[in-house]
mmCIF file of C-alpha atoms and ligand atoms in Angstrom:
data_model
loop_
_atom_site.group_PDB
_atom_site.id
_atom_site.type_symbol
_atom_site.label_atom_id
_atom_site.label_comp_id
_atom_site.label_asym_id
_atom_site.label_seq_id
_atom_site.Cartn_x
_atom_site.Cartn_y
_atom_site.Cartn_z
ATOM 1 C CA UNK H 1087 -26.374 1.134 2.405
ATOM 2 C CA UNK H 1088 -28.902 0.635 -0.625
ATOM 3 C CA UNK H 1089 -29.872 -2.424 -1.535
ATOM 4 C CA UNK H 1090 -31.111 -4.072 -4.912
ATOM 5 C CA UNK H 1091 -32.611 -6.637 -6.411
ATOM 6 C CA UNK H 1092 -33.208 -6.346 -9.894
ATOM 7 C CA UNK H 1093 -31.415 -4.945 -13.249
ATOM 8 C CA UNK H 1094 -34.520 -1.654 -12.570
ATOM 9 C CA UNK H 1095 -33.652 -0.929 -8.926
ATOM 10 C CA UNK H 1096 -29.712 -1.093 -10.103
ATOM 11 C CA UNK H 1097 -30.250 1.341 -12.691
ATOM 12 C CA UNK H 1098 -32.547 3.964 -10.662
ATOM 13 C CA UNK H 1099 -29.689 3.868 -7.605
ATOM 14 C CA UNK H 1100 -27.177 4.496 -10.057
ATOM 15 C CA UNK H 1101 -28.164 7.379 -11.776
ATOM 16 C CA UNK H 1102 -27.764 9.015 -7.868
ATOM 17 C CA UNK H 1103 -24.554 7.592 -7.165
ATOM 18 C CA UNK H 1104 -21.076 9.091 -8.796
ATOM 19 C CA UNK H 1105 -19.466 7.978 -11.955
ATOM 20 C CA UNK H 1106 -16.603 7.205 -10.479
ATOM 21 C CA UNK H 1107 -17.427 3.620 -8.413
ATOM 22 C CA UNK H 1108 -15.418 0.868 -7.179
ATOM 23 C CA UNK H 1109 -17.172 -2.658 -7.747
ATOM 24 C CA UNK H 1110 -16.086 -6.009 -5.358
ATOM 25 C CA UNK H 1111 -18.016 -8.460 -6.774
ATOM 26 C CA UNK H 1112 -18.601 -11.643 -4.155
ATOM 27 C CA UNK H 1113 -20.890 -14.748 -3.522
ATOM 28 C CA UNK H 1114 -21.477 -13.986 -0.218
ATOM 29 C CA UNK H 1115 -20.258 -15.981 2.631
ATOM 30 C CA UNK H 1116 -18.069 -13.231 3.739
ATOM 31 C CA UNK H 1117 -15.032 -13.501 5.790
ATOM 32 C CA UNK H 1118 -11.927 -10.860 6.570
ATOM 33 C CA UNK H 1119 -11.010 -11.345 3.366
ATOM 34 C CA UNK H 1120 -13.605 -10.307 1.476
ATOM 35 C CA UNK H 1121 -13.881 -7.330 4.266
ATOM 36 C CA UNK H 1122 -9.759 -6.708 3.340
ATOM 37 C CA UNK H 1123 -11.406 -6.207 -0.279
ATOM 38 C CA UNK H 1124 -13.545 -3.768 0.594
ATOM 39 C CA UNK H 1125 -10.825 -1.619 2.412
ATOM 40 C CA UNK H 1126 -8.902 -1.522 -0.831
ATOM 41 C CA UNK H 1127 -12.323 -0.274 -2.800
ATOM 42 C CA UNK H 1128 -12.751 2.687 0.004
ATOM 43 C CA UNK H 1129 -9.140 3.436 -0.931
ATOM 44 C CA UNK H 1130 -10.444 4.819 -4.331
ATOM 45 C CA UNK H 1131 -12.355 7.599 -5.088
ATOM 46 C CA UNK H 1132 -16.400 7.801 -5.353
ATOM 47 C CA UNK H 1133 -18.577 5.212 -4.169
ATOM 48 C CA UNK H 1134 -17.791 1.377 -2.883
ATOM 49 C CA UNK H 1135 -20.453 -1.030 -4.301
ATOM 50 C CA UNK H 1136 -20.743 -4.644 -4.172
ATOM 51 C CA UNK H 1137 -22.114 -7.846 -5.404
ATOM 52 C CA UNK H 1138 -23.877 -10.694 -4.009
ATOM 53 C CA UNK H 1139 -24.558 -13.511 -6.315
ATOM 54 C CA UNK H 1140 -23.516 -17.105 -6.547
ATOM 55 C CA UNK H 1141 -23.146 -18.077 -9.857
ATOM 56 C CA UNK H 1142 -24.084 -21.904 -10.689
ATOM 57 C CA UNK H 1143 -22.186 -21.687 -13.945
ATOM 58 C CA UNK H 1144 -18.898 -21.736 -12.329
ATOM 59 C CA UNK H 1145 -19.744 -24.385 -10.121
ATOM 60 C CA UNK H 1146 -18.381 -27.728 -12.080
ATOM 61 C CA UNK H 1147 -20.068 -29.575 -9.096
ATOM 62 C CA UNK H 1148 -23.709 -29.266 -8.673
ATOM 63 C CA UNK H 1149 -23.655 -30.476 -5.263
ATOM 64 C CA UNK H 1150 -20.822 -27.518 -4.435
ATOM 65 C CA UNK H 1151 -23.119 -24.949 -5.755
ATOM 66 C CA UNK H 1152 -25.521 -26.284 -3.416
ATOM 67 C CA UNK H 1153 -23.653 -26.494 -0.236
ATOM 68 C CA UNK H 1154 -21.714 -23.402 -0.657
ATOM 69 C CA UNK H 1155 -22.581 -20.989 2.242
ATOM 70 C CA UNK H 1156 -25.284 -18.031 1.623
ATOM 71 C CA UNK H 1157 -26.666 -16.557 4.555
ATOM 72 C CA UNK H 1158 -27.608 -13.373 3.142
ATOM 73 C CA UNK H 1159 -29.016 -10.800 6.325
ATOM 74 C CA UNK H 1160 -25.334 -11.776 7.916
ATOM 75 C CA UNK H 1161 -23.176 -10.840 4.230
ATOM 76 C CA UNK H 1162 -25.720 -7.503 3.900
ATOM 77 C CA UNK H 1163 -24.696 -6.503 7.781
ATOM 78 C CA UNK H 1164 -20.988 -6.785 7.377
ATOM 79 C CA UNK H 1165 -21.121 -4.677 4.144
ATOM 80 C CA UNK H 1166 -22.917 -2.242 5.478
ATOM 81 C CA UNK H 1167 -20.955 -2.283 8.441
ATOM 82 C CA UNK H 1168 -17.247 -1.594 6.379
ATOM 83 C CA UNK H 1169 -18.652 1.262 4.447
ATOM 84 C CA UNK H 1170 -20.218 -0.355 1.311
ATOM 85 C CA UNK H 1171 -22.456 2.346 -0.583
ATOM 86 C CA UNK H 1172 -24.641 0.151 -2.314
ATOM 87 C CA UNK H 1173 -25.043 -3.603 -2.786
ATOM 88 C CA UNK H 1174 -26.837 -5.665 -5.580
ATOM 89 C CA UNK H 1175 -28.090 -9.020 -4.630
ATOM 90 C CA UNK H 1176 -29.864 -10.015 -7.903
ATOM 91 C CA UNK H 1177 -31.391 -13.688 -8.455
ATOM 92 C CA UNK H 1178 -30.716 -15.169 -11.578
ATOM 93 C CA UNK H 1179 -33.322 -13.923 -13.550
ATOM 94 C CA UNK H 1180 -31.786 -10.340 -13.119
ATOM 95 C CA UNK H 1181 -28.392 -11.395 -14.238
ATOM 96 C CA UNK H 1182 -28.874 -13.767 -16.876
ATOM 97 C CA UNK H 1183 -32.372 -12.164 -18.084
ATOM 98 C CA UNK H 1184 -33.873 -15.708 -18.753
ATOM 99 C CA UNK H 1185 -31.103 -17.007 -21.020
ATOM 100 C CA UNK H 1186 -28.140 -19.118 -20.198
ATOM 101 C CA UNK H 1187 -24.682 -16.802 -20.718
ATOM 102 C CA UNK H 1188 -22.291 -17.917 -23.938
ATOM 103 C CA UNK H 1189 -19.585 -18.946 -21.879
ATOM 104 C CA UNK H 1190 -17.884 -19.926 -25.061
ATOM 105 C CA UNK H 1191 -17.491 -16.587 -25.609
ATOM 106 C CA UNK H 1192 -15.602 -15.769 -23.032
ATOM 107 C CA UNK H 1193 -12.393 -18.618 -23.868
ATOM 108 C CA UNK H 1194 -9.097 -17.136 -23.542
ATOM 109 C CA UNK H 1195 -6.879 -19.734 -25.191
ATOM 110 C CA UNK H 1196 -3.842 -20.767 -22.746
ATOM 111 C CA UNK H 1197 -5.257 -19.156 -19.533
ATOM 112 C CA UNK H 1198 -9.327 -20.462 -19.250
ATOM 113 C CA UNK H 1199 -8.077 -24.073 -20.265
ATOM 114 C CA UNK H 1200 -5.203 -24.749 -18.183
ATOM 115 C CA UNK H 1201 -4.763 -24.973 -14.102
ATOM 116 C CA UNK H 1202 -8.351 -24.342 -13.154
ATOM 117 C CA UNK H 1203 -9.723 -24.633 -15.997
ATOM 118 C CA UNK H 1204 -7.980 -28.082 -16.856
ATOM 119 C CA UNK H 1205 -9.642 -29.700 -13.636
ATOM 120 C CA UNK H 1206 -12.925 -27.117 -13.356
ATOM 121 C CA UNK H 1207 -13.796 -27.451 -16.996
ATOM 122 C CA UNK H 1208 -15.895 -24.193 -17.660
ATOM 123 C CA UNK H 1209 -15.247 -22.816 -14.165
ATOM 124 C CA UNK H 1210 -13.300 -19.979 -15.652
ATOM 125 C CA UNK H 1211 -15.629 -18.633 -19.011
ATOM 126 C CA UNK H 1212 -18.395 -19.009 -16.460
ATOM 127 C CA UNK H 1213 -16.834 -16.194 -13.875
ATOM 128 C CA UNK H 1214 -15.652 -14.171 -16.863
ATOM 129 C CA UNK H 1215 -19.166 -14.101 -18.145
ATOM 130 C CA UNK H 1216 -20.560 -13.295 -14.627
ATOM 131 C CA UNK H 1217 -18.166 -10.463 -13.943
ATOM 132 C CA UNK H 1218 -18.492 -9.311 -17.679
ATOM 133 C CA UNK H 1219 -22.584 -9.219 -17.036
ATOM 134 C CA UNK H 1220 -21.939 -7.341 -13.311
ATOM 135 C CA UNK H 1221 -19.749 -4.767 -15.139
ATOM 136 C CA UNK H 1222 -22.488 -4.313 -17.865
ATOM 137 C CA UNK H 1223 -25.072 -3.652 -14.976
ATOM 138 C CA UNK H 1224 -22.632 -1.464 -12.532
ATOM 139 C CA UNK H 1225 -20.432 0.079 -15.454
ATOM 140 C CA UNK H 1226 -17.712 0.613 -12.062
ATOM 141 C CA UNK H 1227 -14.559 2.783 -12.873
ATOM 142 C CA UNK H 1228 -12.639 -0.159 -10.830
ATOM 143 C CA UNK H 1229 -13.253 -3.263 -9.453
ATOM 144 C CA UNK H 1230 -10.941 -5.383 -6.486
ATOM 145 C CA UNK H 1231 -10.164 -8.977 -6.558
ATOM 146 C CA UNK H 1232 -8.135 -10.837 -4.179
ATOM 147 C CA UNK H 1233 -5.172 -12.671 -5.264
ATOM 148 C CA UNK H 1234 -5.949 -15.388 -3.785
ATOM 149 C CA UNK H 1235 -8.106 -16.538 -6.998
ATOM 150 C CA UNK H 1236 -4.825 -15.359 -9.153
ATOM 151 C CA UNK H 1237 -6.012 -17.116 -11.877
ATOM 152 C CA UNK H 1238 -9.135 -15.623 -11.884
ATOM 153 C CA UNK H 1239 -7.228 -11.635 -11.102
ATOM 154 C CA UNK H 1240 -5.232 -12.690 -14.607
ATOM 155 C CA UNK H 1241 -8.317 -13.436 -16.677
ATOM 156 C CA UNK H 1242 -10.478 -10.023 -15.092
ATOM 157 C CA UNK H 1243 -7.671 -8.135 -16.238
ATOM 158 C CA UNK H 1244 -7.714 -9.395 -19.430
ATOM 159 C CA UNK H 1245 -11.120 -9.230 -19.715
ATOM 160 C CA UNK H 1246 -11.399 -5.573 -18.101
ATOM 161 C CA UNK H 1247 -8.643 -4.358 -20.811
ATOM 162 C CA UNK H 1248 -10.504 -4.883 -23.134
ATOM 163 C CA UNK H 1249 -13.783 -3.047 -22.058
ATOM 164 C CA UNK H 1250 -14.849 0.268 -23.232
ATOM 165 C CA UNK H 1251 -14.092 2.434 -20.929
ATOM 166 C CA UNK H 1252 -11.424 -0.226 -19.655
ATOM 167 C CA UNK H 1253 -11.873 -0.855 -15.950
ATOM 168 C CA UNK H 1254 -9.230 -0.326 -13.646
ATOM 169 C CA UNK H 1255 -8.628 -3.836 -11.613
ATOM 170 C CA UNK H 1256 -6.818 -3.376 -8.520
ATOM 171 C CA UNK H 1257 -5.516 -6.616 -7.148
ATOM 172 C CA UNK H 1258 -6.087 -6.939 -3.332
ATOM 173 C CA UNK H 1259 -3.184 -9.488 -1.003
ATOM 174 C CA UNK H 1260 -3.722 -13.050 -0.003
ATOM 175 C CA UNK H 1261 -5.460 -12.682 3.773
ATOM 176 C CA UNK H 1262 -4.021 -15.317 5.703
ATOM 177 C CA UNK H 1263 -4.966 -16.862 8.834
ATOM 178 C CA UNK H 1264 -2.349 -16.554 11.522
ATOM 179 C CA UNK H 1265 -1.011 -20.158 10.578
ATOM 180 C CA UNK H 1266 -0.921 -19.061 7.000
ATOM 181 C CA UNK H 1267 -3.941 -20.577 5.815
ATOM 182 C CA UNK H 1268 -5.136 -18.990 2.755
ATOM 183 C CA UNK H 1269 -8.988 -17.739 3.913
ATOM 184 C CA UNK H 1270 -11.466 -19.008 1.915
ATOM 185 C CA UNK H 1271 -15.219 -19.150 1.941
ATOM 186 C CA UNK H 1272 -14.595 -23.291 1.820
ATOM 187 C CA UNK H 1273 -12.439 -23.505 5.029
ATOM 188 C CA UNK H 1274 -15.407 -23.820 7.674
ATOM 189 C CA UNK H 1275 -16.158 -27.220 6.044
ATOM 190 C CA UNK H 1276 -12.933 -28.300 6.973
ATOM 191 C CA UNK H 1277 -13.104 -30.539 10.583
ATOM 192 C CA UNK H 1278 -10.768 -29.433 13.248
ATOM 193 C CA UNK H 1279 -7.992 -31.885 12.308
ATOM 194 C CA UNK H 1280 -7.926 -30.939 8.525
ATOM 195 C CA UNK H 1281 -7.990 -27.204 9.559
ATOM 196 C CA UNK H 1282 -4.790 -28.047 11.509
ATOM 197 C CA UNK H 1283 -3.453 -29.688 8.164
ATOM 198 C CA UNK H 1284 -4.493 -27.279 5.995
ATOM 199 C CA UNK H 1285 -1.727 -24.646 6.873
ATOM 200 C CA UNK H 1286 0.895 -27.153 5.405
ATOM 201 C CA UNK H 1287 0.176 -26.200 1.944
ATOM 202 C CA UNK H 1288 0.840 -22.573 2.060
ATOM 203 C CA UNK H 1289 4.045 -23.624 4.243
ATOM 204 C CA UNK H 1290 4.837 -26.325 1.323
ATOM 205 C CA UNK H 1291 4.341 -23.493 -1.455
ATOM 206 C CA UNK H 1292 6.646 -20.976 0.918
ATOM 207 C CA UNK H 1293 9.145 -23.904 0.956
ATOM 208 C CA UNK H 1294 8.860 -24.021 -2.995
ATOM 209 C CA UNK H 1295 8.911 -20.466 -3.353
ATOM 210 C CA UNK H 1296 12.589 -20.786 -1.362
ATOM 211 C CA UNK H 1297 14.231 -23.219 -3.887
ATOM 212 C CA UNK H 1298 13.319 -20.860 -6.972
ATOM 213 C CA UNK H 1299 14.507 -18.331 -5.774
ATOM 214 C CA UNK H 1300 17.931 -20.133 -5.278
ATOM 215 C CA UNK H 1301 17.458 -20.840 -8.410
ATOM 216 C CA UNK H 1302 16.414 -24.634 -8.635
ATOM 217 C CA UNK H 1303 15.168 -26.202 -11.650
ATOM 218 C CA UNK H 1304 11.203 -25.514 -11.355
ATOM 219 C CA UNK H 1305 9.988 -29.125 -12.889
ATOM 220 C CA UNK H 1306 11.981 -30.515 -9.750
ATOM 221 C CA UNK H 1307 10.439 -27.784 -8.073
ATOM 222 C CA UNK H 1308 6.880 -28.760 -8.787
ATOM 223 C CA UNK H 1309 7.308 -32.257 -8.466
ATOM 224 C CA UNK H 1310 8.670 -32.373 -4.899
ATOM 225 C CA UNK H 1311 6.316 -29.858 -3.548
ATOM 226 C CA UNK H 1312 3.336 -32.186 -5.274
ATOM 227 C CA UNK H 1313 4.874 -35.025 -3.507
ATOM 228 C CA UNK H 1314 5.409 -33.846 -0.194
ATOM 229 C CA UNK H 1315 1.555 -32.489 -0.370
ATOM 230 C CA UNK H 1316 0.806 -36.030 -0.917
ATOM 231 C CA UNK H 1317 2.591 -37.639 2.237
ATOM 232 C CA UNK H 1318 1.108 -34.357 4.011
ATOM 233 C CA UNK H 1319 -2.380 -35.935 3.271
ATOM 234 C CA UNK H 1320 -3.644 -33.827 0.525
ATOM 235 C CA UNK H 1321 -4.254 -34.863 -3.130
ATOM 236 C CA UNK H 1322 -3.314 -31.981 -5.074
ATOM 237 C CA UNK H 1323 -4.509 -31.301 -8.547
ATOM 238 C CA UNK H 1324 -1.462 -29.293 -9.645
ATOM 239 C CA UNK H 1325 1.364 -27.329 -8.046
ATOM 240 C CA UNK H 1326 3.122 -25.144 -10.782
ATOM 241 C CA UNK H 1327 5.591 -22.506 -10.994
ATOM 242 C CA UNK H 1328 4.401 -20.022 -13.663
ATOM 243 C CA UNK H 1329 5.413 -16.404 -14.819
ATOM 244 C CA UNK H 1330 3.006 -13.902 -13.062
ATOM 245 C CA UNK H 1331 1.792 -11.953 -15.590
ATOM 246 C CA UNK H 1332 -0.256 -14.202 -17.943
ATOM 247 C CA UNK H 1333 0.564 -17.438 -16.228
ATOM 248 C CA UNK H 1334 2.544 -19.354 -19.285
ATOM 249 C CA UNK H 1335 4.928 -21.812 -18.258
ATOM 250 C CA UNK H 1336 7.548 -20.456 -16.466
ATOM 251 C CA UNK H 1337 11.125 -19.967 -18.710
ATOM 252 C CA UNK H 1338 14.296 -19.364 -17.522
ATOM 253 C CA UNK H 1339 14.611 -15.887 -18.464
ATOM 254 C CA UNK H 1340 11.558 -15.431 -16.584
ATOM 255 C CA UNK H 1341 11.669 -13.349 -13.306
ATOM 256 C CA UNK H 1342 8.267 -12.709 -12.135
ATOM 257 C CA UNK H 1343 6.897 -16.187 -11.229
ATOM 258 C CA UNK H 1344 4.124 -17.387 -8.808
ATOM 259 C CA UNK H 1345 3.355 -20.875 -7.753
ATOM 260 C CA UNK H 1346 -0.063 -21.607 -8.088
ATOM 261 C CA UNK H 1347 -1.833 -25.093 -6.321
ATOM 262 C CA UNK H 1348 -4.948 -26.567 -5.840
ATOM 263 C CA UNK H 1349 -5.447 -29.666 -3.495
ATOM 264 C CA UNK H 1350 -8.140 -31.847 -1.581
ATOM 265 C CA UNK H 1351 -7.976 -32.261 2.003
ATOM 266 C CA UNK H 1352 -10.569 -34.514 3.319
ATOM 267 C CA UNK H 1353 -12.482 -33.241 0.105
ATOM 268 C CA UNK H 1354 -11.838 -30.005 0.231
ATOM 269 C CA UNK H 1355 -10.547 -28.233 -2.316
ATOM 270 C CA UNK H 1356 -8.282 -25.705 -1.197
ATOM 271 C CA UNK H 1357 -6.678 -22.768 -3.397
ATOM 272 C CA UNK H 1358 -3.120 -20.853 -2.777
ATOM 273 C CA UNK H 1359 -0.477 -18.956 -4.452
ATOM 274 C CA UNK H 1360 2.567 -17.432 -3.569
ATOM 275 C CA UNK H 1361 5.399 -14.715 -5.617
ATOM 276 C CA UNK H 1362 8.385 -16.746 -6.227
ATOM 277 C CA UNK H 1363 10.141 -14.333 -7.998
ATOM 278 C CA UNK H 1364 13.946 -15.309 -9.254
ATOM 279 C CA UNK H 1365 16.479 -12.837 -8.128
ATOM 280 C CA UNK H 1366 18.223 -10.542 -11.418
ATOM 281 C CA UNK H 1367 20.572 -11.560 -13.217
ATOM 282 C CA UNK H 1368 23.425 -9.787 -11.295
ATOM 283 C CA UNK H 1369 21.031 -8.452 -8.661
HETATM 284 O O1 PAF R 1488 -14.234 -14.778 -6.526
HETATM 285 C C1 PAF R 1488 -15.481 -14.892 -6.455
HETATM 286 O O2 PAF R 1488 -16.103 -14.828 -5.400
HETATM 287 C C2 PAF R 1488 -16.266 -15.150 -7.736
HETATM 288 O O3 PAF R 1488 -15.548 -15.946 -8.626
HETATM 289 C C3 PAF R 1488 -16.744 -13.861 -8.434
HETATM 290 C C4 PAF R 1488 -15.579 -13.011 -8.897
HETATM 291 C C5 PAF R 1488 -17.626 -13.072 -7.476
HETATM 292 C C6 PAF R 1488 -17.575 -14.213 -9.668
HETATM 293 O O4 PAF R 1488 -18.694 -14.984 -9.346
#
């Protein structure tokens, strides 16, 4: 596997690898999920590359950005290990080349505002600049993100659409730990009791994801799966039912829906999302 640094080293490997690359852009701390990411990339044709780089702009808490879990020689070894061709593990410099990114530039009125972006104010510009930057450098022909972040899979495609050449973004499965706990970088800080705890949200959203599919009304929906999170322990930022595609509200003529949640468990802030798609009319 080649490694690099900087924007130079990226742009002498390059020129030797083939046009046709698959990009899975991560911060590091890598889990089976991550790894599950990196099987879809070796699905496509040409090379497999990845990113390592934790981006402080998309951290709305300085003290997250701080704690979050880098341990570098360990990420480079399991890339290497699943096949990656080359990684870049720039510093900031070689990203942001000195300046701070626009971030208003990247606001996509209705999606970067709401859900995330209504409790992570900025969270969501700040990763579309960063992936917008690491396409720049790595010009890939396709790129993998996990649905776990859906939000974030909505606004890459958007964002990758409208590239020229437009990248190809192929959206990798939830991996779940055999409870059903979503994985996540963020779940070793959980203690062994929350970790226990923990699974009830994605069996809350499952629950959820049961009543609209019979077809209950999704406000009531929302509002008893928020409440049971609470008596659960957690203290959830949102739980909504929304359509899939660009994540408006959901409406009744709707079919393709997801429920999307974020909630605190002994302050941790966990993510998950489930399809909750409504049966066809007739169907
Ligand atoms: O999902 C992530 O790990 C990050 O948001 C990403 C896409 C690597 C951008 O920093």
């Amino acid at each position: 596997m080649i490694l690099c640094r900087t924007a130079a080293q990226l742009e002498a490997a390059l020129a030797r690898q083939p046009k046709e690359r698959t990009l899975v852009p991560t911060m590091g701390g890598l889990h089976a999920g991550h790894l599950s990411l990196i099987d879809y990339a070796r699905q496509s044709p040409g090379a497999v590359l990845a990113t390592v780089f934790v981006n402080r702009h998309q951290f709305d808490d300085p003290e997250d950005f701080s704690n979050y879990p880098r341990d570098e020689e360990k990420d480079f070894e399991q890339l290497r290990q699943a096949g990656v061709d080359l990684t870049y593990a720039p510093d900031e410099q070689a990203v942001w080349g000195g300046e701070a990114p626009r971030l208003d530039a990247f606001e996509m009125p209705g999606l970067t505002e709401v859900l995330e972006g209504q409790y992570r104010p900025g969270h969501l510009t700040a990763v579309a600049a960063v992936v917008s930057r690491l396409f720049d450098q790595v010009e890939p022909t396709a790129a993998v993100f996990g649905e776990k972040d859906y939000q974030q899979l909505v606004l890459v495609r958007r964002l990758a659409e409208a590239r020229q050449p437009p990248v190809q973004i192929i959206a990798a499965p939830v991996v779940r730990e055999p409870d059903g706990l979503a994985m996540s970088s963020r779940n070793r800080r959980l203690n062994s009791q929350s970790r226990e705890r923990a699974a009830e949200l994605h069996r809350t959203l499952e629950a959820a994801a049961g009543f609209v599919k019979e077809g209950l009304d999704v406000e009531q929906v929302q509002r008893q799966a928020f409440e049971a999170l609470v008596e659960l322990g957690f203290e959830p930022d949102y739980v909504e039912v929304r359509e899939a595609d660009f994540l408006r509200p959901a409406a009744a003529s709707d079919r393709e829906l997801v429920i999307l949640a974020a909630a605190r468990l002994a302050g941790v802030r966990l993510l998950d999302v489930v399809p909750a798609d409504r049966p066809s009319p007739g169907g």
